[in-house]
Short mmCIF file of C-alpha atoms and ligand atoms in Angstrom, two decimals:
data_model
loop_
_atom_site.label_atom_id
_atom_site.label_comp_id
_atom_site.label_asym_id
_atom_site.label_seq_id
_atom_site.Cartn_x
_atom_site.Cartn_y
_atom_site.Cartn_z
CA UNK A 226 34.94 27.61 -49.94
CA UNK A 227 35.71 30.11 -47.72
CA UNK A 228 38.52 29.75 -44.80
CA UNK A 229 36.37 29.29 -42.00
CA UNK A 230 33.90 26.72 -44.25
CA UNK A 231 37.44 25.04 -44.54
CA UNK A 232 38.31 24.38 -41.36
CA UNK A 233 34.65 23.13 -40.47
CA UNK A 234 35.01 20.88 -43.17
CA UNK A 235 39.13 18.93 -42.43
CA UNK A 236 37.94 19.30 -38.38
CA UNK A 237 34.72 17.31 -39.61
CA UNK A 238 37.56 14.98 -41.99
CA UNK A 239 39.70 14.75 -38.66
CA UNK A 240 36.83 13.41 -36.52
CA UNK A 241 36.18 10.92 -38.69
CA UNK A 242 39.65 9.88 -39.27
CA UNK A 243 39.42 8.37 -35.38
CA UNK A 244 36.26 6.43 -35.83
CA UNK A 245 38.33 2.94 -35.81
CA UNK A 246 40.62 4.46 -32.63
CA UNK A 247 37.79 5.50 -30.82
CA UNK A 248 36.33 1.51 -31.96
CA UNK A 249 39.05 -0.42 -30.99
CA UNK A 250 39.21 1.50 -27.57
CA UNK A 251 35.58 1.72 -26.59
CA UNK A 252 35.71 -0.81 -24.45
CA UNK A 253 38.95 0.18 -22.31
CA UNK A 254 37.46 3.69 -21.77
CA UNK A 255 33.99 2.42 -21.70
CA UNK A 256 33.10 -0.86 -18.85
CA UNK A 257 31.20 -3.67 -19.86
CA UNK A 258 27.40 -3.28 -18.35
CA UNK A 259 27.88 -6.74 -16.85
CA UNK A 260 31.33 -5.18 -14.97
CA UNK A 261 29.31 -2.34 -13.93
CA UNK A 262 28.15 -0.58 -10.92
CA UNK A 263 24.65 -0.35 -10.74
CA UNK A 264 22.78 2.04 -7.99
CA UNK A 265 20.45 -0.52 -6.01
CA UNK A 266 24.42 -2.17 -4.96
CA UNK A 267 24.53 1.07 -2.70
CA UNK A 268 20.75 1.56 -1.31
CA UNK A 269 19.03 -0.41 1.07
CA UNK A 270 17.35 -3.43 -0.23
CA UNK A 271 13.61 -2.91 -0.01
CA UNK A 272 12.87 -6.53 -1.47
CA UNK A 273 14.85 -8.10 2.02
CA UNK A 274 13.08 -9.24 5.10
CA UNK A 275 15.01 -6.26 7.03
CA UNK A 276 14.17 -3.54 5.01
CA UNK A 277 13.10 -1.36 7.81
CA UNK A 278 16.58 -2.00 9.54
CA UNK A 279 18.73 -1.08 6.04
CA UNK A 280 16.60 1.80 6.27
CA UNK A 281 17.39 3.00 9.78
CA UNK A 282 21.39 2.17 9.37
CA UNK A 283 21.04 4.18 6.72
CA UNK A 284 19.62 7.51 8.14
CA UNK A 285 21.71 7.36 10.74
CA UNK A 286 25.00 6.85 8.92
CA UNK A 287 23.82 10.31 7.01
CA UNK A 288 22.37 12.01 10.02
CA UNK A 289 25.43 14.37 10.58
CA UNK A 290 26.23 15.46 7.32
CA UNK A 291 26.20 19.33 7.62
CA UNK A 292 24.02 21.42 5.42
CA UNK A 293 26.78 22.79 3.79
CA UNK A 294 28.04 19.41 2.58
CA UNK A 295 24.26 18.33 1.32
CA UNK A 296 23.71 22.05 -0.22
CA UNK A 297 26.66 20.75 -2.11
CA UNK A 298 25.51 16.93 -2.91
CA UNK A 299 22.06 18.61 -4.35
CA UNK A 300 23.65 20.87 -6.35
CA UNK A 301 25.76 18.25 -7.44
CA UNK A 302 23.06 15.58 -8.25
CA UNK A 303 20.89 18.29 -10.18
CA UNK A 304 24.09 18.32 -12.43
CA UNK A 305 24.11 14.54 -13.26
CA UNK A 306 20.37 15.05 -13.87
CA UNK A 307 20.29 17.29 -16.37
CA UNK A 308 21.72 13.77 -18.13
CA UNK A 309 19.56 14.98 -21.43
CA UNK A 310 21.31 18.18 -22.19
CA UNK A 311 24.78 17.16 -22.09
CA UNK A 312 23.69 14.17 -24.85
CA UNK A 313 22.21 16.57 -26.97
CA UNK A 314 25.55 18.58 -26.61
CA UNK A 315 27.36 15.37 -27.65
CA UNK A 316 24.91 14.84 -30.95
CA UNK A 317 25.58 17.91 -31.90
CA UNK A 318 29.38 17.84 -32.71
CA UNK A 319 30.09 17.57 -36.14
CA UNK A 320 31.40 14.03 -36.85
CA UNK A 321 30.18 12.81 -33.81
CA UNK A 322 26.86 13.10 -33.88
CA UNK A 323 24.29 9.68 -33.61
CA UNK A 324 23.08 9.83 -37.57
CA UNK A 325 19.94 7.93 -36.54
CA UNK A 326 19.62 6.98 -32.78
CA UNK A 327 20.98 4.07 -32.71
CA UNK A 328 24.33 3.96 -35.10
CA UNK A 329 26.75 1.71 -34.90
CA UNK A 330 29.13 4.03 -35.81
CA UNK A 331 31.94 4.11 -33.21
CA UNK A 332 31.22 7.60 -32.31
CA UNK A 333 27.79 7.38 -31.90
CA UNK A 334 27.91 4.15 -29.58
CA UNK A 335 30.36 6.07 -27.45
CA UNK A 336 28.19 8.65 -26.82
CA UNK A 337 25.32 5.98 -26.31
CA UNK A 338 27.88 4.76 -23.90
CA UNK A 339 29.11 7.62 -21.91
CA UNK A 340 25.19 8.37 -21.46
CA UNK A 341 24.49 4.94 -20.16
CA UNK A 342 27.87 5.39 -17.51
CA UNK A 343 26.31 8.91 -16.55
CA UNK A 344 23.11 7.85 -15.79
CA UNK A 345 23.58 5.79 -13.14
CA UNK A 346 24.86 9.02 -11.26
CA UNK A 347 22.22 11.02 -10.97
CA UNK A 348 20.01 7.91 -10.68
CA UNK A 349 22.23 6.83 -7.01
CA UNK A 350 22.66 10.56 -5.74
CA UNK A 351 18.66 11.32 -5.93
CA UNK A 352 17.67 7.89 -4.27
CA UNK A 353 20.28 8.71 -1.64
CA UNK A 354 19.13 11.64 -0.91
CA UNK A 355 15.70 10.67 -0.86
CA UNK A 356 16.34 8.34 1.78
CA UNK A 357 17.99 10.48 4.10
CA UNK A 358 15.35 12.48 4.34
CA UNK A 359 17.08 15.33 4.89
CA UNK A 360 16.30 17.04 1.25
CA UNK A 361 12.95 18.84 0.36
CA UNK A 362 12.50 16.62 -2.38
CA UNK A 363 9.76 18.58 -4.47
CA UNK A 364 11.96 21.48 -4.31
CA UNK A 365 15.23 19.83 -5.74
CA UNK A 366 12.70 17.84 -8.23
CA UNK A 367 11.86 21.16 -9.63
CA UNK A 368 15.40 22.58 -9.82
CA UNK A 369 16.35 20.15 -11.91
CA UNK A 370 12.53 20.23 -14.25
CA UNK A 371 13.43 23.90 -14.78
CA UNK A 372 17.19 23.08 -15.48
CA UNK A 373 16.60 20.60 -18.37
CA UNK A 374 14.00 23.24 -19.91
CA UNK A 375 16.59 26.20 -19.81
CA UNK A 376 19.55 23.75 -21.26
CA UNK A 377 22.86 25.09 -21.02
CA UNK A 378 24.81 26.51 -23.89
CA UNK A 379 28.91 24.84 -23.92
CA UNK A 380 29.51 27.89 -26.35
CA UNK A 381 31.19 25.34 -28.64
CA UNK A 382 28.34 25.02 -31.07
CA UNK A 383 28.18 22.00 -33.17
CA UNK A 384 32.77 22.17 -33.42
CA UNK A 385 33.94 18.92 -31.97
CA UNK A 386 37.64 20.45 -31.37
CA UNK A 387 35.93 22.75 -28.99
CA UNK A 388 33.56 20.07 -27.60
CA UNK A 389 36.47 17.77 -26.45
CA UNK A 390 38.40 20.36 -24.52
CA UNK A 391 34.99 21.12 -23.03
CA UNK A 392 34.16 17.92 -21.86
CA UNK A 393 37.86 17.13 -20.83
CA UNK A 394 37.92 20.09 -18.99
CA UNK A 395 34.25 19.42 -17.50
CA UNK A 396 34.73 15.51 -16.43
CA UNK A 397 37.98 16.38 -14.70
CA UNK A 398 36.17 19.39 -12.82
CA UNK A 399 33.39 16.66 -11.86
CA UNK A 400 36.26 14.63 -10.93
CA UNK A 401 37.34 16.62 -8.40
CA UNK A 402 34.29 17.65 -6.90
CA UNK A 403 32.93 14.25 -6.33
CA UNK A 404 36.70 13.78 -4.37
CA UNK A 405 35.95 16.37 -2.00
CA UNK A 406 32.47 15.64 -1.32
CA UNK A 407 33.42 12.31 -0.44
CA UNK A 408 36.18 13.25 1.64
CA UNK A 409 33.68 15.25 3.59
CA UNK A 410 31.33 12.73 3.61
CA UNK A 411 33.69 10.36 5.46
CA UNK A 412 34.80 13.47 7.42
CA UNK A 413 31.02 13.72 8.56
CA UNK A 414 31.07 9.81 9.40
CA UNK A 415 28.78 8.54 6.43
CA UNK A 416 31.36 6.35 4.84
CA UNK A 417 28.85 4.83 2.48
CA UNK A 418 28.35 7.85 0.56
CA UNK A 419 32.04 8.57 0.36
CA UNK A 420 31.99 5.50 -1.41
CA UNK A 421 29.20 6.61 -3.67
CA UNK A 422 30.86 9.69 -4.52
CA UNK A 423 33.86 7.66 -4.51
CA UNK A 424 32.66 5.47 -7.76
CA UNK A 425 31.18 8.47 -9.26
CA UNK A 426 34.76 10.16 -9.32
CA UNK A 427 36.42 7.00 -10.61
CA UNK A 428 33.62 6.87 -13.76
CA UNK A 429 34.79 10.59 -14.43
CA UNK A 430 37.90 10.36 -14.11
CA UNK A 431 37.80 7.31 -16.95
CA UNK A 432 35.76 9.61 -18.98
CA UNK A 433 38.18 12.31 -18.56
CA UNK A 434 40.80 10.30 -19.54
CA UNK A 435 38.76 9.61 -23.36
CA UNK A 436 38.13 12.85 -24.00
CA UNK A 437 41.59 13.54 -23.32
CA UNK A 438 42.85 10.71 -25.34
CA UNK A 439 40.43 11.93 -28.25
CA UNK A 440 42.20 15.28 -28.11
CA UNK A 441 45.32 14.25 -28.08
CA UNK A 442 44.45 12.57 -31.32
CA UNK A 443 43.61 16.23 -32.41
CA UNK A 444 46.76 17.72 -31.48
CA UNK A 445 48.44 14.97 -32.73
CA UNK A 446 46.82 15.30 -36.49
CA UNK A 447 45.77 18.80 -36.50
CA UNK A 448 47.85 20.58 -34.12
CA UNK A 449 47.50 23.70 -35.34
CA UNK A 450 43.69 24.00 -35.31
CA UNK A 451 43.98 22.08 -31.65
CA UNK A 452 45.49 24.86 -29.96
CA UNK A 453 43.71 27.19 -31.40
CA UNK A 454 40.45 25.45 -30.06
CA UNK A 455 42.16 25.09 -26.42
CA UNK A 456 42.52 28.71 -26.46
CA UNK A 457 39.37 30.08 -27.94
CA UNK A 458 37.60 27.66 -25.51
CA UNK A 459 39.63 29.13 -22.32
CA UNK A 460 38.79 32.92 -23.38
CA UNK A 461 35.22 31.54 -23.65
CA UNK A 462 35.50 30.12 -20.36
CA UNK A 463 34.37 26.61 -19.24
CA UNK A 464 30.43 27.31 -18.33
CA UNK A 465 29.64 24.76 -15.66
CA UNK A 466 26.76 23.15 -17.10
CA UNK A 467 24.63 23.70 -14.32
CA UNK A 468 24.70 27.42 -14.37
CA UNK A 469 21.02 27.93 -15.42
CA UNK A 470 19.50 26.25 -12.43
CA UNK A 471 16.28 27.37 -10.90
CA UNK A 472 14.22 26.64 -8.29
CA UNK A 473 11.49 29.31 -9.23
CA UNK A 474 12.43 31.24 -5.97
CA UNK A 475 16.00 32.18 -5.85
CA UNK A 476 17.36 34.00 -8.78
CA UNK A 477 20.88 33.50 -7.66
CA UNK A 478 20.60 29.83 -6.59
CA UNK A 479 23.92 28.90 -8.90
CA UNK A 480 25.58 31.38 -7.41
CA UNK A 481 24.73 30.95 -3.97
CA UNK A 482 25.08 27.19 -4.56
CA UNK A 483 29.21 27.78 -6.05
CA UNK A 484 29.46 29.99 -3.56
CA UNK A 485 29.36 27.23 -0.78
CA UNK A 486 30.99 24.82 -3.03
CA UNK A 487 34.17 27.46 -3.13
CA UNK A 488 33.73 28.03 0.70
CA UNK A 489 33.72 24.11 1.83
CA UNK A 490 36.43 23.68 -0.63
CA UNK A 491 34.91 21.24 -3.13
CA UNK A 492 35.60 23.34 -6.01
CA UNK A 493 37.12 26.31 -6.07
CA UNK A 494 38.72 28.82 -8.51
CA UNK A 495 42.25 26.88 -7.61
CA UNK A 496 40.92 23.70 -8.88
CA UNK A 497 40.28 25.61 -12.14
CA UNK A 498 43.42 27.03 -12.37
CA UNK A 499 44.84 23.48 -11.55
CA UNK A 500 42.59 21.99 -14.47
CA UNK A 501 44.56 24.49 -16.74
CA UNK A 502 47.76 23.78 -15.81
CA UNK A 503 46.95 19.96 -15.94
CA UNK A 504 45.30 20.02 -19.40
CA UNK A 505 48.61 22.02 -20.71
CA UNK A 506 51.28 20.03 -19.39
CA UNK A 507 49.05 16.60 -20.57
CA UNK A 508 48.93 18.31 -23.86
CA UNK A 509 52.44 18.88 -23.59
CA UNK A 510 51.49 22.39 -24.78
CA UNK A 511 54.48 24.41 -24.14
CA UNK A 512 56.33 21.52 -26.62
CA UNK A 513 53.93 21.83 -30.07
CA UNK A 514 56.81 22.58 -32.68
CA UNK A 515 55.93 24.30 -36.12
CA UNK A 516 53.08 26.43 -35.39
CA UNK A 517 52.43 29.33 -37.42
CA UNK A 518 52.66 32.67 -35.47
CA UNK A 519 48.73 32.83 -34.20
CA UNK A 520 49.19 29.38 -32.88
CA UNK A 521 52.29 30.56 -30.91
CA UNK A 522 50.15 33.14 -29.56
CA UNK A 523 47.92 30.98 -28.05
CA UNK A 524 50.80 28.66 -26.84
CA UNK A 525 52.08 31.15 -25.04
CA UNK A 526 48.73 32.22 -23.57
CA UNK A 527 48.04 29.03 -22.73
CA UNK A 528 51.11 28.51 -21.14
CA UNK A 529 51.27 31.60 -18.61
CA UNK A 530 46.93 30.78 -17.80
CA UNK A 531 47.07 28.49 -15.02
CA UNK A 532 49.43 30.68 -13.33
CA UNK A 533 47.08 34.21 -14.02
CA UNK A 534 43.60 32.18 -12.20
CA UNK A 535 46.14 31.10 -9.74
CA UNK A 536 46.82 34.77 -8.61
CA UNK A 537 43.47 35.59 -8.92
CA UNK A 538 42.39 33.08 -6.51
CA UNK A 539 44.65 34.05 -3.52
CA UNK A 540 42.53 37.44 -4.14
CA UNK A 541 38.99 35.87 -3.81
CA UNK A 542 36.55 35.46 -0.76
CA UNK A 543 33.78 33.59 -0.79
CA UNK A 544 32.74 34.68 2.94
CA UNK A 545 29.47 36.37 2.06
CA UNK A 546 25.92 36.46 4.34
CA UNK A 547 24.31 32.92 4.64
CA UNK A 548 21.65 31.84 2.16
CA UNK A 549 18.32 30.31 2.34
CA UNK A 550 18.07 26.89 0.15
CA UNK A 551 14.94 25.67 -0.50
CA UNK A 552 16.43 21.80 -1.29
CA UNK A 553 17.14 21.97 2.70
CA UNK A 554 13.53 23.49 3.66
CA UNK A 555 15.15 27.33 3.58
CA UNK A 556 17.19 26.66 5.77
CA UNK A 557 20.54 28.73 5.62
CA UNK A 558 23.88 28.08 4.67
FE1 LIG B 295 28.69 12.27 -13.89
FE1 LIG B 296 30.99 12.99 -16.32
#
């Protein structure tokens, strides 16, 4: 067996090792479905007798969100709805993966889980946004058709150390940004979808708070290996799993669209920078004792990252010419 065979093989052991933690605990990081938010409690009822009133409240409570805000919300909502990809990710991981589609194993029924949670994002944002009738709908429809046929590649491949500080990292980013849009959105007077968003953040940040609790498991069995992961995944860099987004006109349309997000503050290379520091001090990073001399490496680095975005930051501008979006009928932004 050769060393890195080896490691595949006790990270696969180590996995496994949590199935009854991550059983006993589904349901506090997991909420029942009959506790659960559903999208049609947030959207005008079309079944009641004053369906065309809901309706108009509801337009006007959105009518003065800027285009920068809603440039935002789209970009955000083609993120949730590229739902598909992101389980595929999960059924990849070694360990973690759904054997047959619907395993009771604990692992595989979080996943199941966590899928179930998600879905009702992307389902509320794009019937929102419908209803404003601010969005060009066929144009954000297509975004995210060409989205979930490019995929997105975590760079983690099918290791589950990597995968967990990926989608820690990734659910606290999501965190955030859902914050700040609804902070805007009540900013802009809509305080209905600052609640939306609202909900949306609270749902991350529980999922955050899993993954986190399943790495911390890691470090605390394997903490070796568990550094080494954090660190190989930061050199990798977190890929925002919307990056490959297309809306068959604009080649830059991620960029353009991280570009506002950065601008209007929703998330910004700070926020990253804070999501390091966070993740370390959680860890309790600067604290693992015994580690062979690699491992201390990557301690260290670790340790001094937060600090090295945090300077690049104070450097960056995100001030560039306006763009044309076609989710807001090419309008620019
Ligand atoms: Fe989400
Ligand atoms: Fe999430």
């Amino acid at each position: 067996m050769t060393k890195q065979e080896k490691s595949i093989h006790s990270r696969f052991e180590v996995i496994k090792g949590m199935e009854d933690f991550v059983g006993e605990n589904i349901y506090t990081l997991l909420k029942p479905v009959n506790e659960s938010w559903q999208p049609s409690d947030f959207l005008p009822d079309m079944t009641a007798e004053n369906w065309r009133e809901q309706i108009n409240e509801f337009r006007q409570r959105a009518e003065a969100l800027p285009d920068d805000l809603l440039v935002v919300l789209i970009g955000d909502m083609v993120t949730e709805e590229a739902l598909p990809t992101y389980q595929t990710f999960l059924n990849r991981l070694d360990g973690v993966k759904d054997e047959t589609g619907a395993s009771n194993s604990p692992w595989a029924q979080w996943s199941r889980g966590w899928t179930s949670e998600e879905n009702r994002h992307g389902d509320l944002l794009n019937k929102y946004l419908y209803l404003t009738g601010k969005v060009d709908m066929r144009a954000v429809e297509t975004t995210i058709h060409h989205l979930i046929r490019n995929g997105f590649d975590t760079q983690t491949g099918s290791d589950p150390y990597l995968g967990f500080v990926y989608t820690s990292f990734q659910e606290r980013a999501t965190k955030v940004s859902h914050t700040n849009v609804a902070k805007l959105a009540k900013k802009a007077g809509d305080d209905r979808l600052q609640k939306i968003c609202g909900l949306i953040a609270g749902d991350e940040a529980r999922h955050e708070k899993a993954y986190r609790l399943f790495m911390q498991k890691v470090f605390d069995t394997d903490p070796e290996e568990a550094v080494l992961s954090f660190e190989k995944m930061m050199k990798i860099k977190i890929t925002m799993p919307a990056h490959l987004m297309d809306d068959g006109k604009n080649k830059n349309l991620f960029t353009n669209f991280s570009n506002v997000a950065q601008r209007i503050e929703v998330y910004t290379t700070k926020d990253y920078a804070e999501i390091i520091s966070d993740l370390v001090s959680g860890w309790n990073i600067g604290n693992l004792k015994g580690l062979s001399d690699i491992a201390a490496k990557a301690q260290d680095y670790l340790c001094n990252l937060s600090e090295r975005y945090l300077k690049v930051a104070k450097r960056l501008s995100f001030a560039g010419p306006a763009e044309k979006f076609s989710w807001i009928f090419d309008r620019e932004v």
